[in-house]
Coordinates of C-alpha atoms and ligand atoms in Angstrom, one line a residue:
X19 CA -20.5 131.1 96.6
X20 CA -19.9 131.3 100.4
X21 CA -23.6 132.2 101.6
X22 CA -24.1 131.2 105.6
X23 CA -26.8 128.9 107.1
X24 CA -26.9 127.8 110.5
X25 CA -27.1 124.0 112.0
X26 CA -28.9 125.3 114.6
X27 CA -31.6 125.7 111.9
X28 CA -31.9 121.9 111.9
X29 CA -32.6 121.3 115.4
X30 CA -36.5 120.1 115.5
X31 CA -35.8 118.0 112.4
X32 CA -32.6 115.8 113.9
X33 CA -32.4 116.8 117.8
X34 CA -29.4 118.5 119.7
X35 CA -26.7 116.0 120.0
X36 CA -25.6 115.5 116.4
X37 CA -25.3 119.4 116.1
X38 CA -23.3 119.3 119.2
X39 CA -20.7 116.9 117.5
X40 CA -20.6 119.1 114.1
X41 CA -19.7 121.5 116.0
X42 CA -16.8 119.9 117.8
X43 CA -15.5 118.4 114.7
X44 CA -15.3 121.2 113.0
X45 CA -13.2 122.9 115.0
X46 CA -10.9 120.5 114.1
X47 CA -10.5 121.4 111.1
X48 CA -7.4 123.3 110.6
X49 CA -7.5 124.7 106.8
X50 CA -9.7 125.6 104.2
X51 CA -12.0 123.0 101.9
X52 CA -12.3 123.8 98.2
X53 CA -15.0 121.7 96.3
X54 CA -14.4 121.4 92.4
X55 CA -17.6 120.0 89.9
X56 CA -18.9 120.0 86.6
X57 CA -22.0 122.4 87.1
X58 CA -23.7 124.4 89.3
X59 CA -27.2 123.4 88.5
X60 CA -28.7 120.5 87.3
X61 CA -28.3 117.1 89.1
X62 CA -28.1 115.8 92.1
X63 CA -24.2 116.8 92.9
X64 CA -25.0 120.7 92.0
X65 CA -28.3 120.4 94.5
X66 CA -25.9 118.8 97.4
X67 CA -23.4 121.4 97.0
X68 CA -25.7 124.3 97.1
X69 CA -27.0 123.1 100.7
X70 CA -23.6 122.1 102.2
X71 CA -21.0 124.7 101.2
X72 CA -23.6 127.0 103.3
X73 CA -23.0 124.6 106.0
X74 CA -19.7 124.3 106.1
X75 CA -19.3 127.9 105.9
X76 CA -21.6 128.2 109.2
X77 CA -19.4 126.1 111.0
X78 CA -16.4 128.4 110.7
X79 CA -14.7 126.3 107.8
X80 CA -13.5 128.7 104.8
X81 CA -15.3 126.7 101.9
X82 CA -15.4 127.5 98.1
X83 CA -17.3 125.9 95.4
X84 CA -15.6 126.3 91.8
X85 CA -16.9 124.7 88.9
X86 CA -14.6 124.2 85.7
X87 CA -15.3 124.7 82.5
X88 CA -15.4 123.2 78.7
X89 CA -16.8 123.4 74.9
X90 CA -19.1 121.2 73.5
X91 CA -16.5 118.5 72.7
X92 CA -15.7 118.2 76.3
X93 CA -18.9 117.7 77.7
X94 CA -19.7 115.2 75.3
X95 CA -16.8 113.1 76.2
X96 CA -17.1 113.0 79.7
X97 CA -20.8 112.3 79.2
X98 CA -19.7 108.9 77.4
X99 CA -17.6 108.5 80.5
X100 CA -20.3 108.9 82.6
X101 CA -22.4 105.9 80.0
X102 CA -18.9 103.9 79.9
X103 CA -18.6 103.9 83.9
X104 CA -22.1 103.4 84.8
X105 CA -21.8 100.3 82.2
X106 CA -24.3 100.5 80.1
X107 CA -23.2 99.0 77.0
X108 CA -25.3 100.2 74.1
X109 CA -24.1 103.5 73.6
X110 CA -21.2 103.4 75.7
X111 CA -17.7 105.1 73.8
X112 CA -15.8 102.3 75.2
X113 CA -18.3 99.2 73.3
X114 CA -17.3 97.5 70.2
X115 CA -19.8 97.1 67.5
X116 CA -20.6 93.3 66.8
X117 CA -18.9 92.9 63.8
X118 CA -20.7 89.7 62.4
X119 CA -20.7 90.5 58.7
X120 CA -17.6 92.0 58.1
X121 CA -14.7 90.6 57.1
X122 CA -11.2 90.2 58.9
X123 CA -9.5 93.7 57.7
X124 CA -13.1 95.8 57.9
X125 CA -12.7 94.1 61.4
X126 CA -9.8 95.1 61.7
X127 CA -10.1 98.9 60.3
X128 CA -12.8 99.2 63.0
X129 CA -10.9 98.5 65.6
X130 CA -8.0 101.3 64.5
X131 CA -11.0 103.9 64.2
X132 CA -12.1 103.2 67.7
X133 CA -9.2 103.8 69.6
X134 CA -8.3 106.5 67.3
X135 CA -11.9 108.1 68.4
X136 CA -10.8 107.3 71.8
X137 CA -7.8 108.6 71.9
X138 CA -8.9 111.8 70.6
X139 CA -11.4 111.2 73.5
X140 CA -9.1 110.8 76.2
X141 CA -6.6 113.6 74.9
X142 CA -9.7 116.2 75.1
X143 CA -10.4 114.9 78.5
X144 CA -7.0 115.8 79.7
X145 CA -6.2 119.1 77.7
X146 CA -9.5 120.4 79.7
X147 CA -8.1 119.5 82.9
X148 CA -5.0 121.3 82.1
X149 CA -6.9 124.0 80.6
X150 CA -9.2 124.5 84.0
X151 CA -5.7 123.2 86.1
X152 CA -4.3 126.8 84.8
X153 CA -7.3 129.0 84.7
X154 CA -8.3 128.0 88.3
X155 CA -6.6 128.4 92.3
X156 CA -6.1 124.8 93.4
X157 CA -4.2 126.0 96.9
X158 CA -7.3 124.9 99.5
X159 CA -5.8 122.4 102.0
X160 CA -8.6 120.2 101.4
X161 CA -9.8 119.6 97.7
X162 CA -12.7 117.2 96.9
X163 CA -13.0 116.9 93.6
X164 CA -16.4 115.3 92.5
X165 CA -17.1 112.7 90.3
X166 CA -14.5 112.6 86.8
X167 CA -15.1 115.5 84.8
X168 CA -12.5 117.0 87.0
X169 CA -10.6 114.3 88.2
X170 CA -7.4 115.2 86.1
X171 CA -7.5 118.2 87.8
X172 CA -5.2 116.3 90.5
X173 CA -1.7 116.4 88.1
X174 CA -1.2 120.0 89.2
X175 CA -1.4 119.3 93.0
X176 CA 1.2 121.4 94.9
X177 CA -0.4 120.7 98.2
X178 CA -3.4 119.9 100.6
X179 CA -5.3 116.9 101.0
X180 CA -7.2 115.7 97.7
X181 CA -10.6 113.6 97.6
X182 CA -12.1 112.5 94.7
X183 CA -15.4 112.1 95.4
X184 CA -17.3 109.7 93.1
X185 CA -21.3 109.9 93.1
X186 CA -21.9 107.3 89.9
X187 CA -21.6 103.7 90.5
X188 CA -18.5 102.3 88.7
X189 CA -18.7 98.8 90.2
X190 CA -19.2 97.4 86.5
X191 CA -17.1 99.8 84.4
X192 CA -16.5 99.8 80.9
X193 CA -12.5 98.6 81.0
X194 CA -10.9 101.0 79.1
X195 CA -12.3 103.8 80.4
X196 CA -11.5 103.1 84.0
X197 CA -8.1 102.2 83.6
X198 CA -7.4 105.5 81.5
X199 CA -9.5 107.5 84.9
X200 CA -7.9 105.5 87.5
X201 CA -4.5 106.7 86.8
X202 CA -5.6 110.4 88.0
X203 CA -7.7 108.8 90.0
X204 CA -4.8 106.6 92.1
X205 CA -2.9 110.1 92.9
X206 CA -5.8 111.5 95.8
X207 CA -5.3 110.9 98.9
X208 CA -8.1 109.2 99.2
X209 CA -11.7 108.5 97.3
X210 CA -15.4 108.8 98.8
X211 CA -18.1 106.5 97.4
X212 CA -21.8 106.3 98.3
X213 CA -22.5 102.3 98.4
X214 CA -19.9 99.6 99.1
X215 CA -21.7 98.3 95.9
X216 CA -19.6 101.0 94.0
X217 CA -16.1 100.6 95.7
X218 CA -12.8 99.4 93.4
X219 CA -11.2 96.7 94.5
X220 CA -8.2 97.8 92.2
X221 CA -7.4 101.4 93.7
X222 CA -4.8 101.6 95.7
X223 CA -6.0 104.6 97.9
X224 CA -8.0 104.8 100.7
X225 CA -11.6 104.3 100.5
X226 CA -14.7 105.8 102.3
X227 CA -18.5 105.3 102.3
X228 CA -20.1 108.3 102.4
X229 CA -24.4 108.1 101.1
X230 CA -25.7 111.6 99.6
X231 CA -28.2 113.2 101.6
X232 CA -31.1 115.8 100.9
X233 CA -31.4 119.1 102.7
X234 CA -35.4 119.1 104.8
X235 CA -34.8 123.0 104.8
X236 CA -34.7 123.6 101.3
X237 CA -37.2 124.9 99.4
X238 CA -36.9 121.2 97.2
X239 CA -38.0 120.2 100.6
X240 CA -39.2 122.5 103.0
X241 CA -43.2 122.1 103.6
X242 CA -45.6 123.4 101.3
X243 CA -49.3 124.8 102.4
X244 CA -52.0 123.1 100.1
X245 CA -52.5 126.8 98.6
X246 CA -48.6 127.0 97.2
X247 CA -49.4 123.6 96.1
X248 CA -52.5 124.2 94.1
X249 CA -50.9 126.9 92.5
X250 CA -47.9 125.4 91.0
X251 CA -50.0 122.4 90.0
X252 CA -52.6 125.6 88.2
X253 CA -49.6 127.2 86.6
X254 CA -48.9 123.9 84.9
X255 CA -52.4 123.3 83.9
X256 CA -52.5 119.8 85.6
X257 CA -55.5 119.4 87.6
X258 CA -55.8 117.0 91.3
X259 CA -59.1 115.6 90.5
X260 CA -57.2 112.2 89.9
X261 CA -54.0 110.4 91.4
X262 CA -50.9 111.7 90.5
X263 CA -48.1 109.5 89.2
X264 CA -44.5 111.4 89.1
X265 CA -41.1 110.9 88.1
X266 CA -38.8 114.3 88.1
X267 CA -35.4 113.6 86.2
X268 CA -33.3 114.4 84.0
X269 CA -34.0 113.6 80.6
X270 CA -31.6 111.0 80.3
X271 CA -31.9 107.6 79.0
X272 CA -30.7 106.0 82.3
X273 CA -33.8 107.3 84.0
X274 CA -36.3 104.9 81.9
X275 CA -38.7 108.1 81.1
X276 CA -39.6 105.0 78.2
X277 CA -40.5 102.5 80.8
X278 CA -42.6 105.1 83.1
X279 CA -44.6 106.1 80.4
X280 CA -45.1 101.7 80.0
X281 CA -45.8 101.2 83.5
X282 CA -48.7 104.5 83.9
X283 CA -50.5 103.1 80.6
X284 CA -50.9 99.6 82.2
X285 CA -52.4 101.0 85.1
X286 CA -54.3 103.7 82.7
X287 CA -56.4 100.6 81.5
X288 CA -57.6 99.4 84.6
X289 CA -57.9 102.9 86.9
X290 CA -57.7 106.5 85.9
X291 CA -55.1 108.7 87.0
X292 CA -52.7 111.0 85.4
X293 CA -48.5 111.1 84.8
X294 CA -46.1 114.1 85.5
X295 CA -42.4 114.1 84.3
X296 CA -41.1 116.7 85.1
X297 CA -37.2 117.5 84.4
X298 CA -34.7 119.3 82.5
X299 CA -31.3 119.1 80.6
X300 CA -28.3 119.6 82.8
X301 CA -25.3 121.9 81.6
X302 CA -22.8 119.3 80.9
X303 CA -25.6 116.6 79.3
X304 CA -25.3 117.0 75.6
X305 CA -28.0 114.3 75.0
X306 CA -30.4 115.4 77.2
X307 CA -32.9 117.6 74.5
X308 CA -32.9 114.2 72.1
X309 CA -34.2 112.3 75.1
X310 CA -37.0 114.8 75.8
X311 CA -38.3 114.9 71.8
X312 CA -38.4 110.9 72.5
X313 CA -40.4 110.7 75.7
X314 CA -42.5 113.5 74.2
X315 CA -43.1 111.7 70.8
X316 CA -44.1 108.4 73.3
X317 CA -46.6 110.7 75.5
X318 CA -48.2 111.9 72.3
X319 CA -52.0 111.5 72.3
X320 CA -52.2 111.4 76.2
X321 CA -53.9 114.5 77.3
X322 CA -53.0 112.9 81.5
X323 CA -49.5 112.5 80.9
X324 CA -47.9 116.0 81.3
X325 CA -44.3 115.8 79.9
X326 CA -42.7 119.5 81.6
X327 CA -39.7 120.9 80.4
X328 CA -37.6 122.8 83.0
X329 CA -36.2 125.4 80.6
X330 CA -35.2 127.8 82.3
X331 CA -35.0 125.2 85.3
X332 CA -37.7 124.8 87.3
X333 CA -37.3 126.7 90.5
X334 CA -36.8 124.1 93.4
X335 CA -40.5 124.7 95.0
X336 CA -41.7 124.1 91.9
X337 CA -40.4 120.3 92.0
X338 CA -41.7 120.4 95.6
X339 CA -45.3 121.2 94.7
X340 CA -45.1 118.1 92.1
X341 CA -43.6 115.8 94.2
X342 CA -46.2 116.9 97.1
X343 CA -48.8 116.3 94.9
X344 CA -48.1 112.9 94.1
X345 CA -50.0 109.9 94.9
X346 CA -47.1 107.9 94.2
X347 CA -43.6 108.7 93.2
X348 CA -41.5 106.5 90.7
X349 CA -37.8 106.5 89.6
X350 CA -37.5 103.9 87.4
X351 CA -33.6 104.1 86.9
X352 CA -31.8 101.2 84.7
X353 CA -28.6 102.7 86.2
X354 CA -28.5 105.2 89.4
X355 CA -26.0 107.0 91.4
X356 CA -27.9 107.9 94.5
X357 CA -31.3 108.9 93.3
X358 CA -31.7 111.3 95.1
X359 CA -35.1 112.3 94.3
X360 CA -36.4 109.1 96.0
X361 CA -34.9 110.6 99.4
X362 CA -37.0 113.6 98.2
X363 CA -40.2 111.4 97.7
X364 CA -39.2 109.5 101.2
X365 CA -39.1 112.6 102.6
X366 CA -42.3 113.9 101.7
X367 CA -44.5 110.8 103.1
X368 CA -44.6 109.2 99.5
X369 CA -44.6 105.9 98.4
X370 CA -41.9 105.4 95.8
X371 CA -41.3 102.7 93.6
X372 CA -37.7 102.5 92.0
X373 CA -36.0 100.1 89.9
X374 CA -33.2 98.2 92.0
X375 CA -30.4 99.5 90.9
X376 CA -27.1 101.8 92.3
X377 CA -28.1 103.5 95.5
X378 CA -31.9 103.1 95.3
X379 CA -31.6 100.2 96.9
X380 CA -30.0 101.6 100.0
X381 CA -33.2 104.1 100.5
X382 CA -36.0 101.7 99.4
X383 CA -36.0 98.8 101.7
X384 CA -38.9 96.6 99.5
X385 CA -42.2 96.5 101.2
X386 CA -40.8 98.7 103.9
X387 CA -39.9 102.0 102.8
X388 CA -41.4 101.5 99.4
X389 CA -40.7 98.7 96.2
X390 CA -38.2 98.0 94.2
X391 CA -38.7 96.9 90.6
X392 CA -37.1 95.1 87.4
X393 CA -39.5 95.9 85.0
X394 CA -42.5 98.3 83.8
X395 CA -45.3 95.5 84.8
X396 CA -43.7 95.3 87.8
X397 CA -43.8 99.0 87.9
X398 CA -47.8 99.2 87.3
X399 CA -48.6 96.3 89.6
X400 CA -46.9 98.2 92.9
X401 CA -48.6 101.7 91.2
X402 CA -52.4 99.9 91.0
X403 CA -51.9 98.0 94.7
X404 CA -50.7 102.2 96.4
X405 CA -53.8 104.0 94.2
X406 CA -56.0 101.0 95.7
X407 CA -54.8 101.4 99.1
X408 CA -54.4 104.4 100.7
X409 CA -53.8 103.2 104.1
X410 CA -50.8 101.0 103.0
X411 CA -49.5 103.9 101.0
X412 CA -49.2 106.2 104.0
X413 CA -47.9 103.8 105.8
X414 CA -45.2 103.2 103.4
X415 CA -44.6 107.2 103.1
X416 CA -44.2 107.3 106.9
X417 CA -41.6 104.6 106.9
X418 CA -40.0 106.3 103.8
X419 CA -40.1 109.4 105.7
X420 CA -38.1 108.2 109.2
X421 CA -35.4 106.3 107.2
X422 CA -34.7 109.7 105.4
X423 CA -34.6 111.7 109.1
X424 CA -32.0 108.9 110.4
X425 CA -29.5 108.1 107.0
X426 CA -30.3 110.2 104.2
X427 CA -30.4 113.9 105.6
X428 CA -27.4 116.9 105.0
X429 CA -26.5 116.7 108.8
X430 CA -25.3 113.4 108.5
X431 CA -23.6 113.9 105.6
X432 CA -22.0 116.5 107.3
X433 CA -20.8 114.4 110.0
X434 CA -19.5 112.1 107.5
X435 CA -17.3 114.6 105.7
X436 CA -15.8 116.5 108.7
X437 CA -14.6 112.9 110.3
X438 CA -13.6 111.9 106.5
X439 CA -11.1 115.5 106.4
X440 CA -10.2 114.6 110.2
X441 CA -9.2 111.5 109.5
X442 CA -7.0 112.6 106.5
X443 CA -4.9 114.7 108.9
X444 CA -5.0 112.0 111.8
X445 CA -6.4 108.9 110.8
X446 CA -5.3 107.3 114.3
X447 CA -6.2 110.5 116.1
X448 CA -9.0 110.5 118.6
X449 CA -11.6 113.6 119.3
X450 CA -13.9 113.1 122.3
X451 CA -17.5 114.3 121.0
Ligands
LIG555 N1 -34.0 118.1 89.6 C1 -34.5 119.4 89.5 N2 -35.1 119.8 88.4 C2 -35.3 118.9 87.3 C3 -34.9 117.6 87.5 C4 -34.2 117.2 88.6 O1 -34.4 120.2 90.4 O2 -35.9 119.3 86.3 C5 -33.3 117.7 90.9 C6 -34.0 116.6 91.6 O3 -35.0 117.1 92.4 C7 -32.8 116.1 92.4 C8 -31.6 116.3 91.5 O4 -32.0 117.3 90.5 O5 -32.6 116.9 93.5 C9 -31.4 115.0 90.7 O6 -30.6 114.2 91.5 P1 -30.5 112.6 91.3 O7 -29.5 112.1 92.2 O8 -31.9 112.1 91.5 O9 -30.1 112.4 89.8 P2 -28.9 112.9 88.9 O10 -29.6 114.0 88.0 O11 -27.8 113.4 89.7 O12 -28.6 111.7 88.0

């Protein structure tokens, strides 16, 4: 994919200046940038990519975007990598079960069995790599390889500059799995993170803070007339005569589907009003269709809360329309990258409530730009206080919505990655802007 699109476009939404400074920086780059993922649909990294390879592309810089491939087994293991990174301990690969009635050698038979499995684990992690390191040109002078499906990728470098680029937060990793990824990981060049929340203190490589960004031009994003509005919202068979609560995600257990469902019912007792999910199963997510039979087993009996099943994929002004029609948005992540639907929400003069945790923090400033919350009653007491007060919720939506313009949007995130490559080449050079 090389398509074109011009800063220029961008003007009225971010002013002159910062366009005038792309511009300059990219002419400094001297080679070409080659960005390697998982997928090219489905989650937030595929949605950045898809707005800023154009970009780059507009701004003179050869840029390609190649995705690797896999078989089931693959996609199942880095998916427990994701799980084991991110921490979260139940189902993790890396967790040991609590062996509490077993005796001594079942103990110890266990133990054998699980680093068997993750051996087996880790050795199908790497003969991937080596399997997409062949099949695939790895020559740009710039690689950014994102997050770690690929980042074994990096044994076969000949040349160039390579970044890995990490969107998950690993600040609280399972052990065993991030000292198996940080030996890849300790070859690039550098790594790009988007919270210091998420940094290693134990890699020795250069680190950057780099935040993900949405893309106002997109038609995720771009402004909807009520009309295009009304007729998604038709097509879906959910009617506006009552507020709209929404969450789009994946259907992943890490997004708390569960715990939305908790937090609209609360709020169903006291004030009507009506639930959208809205999501779908990314590529690489084996575990995604289990999650959706769960949430739709817990919605049963509901006729307000619309569980919607992106399959095919819901086209991008379809997730617009729902997020435009929202009274309130929620993304009641346990564990979070970014999030960046709750930019999306920001973006679109909504409230949104998220639960505090990875980067939703860094978009949700609580009570300013929106609330932050540990729990579903949490959850429901911020969504009955926005339905009751629509003044305070606009208010909210407009802060949301200027925070987004001046940290969160692709522009910036632009700027950050040209300086980021500059500074690869030159990291004590100086440009004048
Ligand atoms: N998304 C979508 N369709 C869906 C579900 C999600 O287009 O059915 C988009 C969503 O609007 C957002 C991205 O996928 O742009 C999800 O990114 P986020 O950082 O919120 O979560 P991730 O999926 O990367 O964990």
């Amino acid at each position: 994919m090389n398509e074109k699109r011009s800063i220029w476009d961008y003007e009225d939404i971010v002013g002159r200046s910062l366009l005038e400074d792309l511009e300059t920086l990219a002419e400094h780059i001297p080679g070409t940038v080659q960005h390697i993922n998982a997928t090219y649909s489905g989650g937030g990294v595929a949605e950045i990519l898809s707005s800023m390879i154009p970009l780059f592309v507009g701004l003179g810089i050869e840029t390609e975007w190649n995705v690797i491939r896999g078989d089931d087994d693959f996609f199942s293991v880095t998916k427990g990598f994701h799980n084991a990174l991110h921490g979260r301990a139940e189902d993790s690969i890396a967790v040991c079960a609590e062996h509490t009635d077993v005796s001594v050698m079942d103990d110890i038979e266990n133990q054998i069995n699980e680093l068997t499995t993750r051996k087996e684990m880790f050795e199908t992690f790497l003969r991937w790599n080596r399997i997409n390191a062949e099949e695939m040109e790895l020559d740009s002078d710039y690689m950014i390889i994102h997050d770690p499906q690929p980042a074994a990728l990096i044994d076969v470098k000949k040349r160039g500059k390579w970044v890995w680029r990490c969107h998950i937060d690993v600040s609280n990793p399972d052990p065993l799995v991030w000292n198996f990824l940080r030996d890849p990981v300790s070859k690039y060049d550098a790594s790009v993170f988007s919270t210091p929340l998420f940094t290693r203190p134990d890699l020795g490589i250069r680190q950057f803070l780099v935040p993900p960004s949405i893309d106002p031009l997109s038609d995720k994003n771009i402004e909807l007339s009520q009309g295009e509005i009304d007729s998604v919202l038709d097509k879906y068979g959910i009617t506006q005569d009552k507020p709209i609560i929404t969450q789009v995600s994946r259907f992943d257990r890490l997004k708390d589907l569960p715990g939305v469902i908790d937090a609209y019912k609360r709020v169903k007792k006291r004030m009507d009003c009506q639930l959208i999910l809205a999501g779908g199963v990314a590529a690489d997510d084996p575990e995604g269709m289990g999650v959706y039979r769960e949430v739709m087993e817990k919605a049963e009996g509901d006729e307000d809360i619309h569980v919607l099943l992106g399959s095919p994929p819901f086209e991008d002004i379809e997730i617009n329309a729902f997020q435009r029609a929202s009274t309130v948005i929620m993304q009641k992540s346990l564990k979070e990258g970014f999030g960046l639907v709750v930019a999306e929400g920001l973006w679109k003069g909504k409230p949104v409530i998220g639960g505090a945790t990875g980067g939703i923090p860094l978009q949700i400033i609580n009570g300013v730009t929106g609330y932050l919350v540990h729990s579903s009653a949490g959850a429901a007491y911020k969504i009955a206080n926005l339905l009751k007060n629509p003044e305070l919720a606009r208010t909210i939506g407009e802060n949301g919505r200027e925070h987004v313009r001046h940290n969160f949007l692709i522009t910036r995130h632009l700027m950050d990655y040209l300086m980021l490559l500059i500074s690869l080449d030159d990291p004590s050079g100086v440009i004048r802007l």
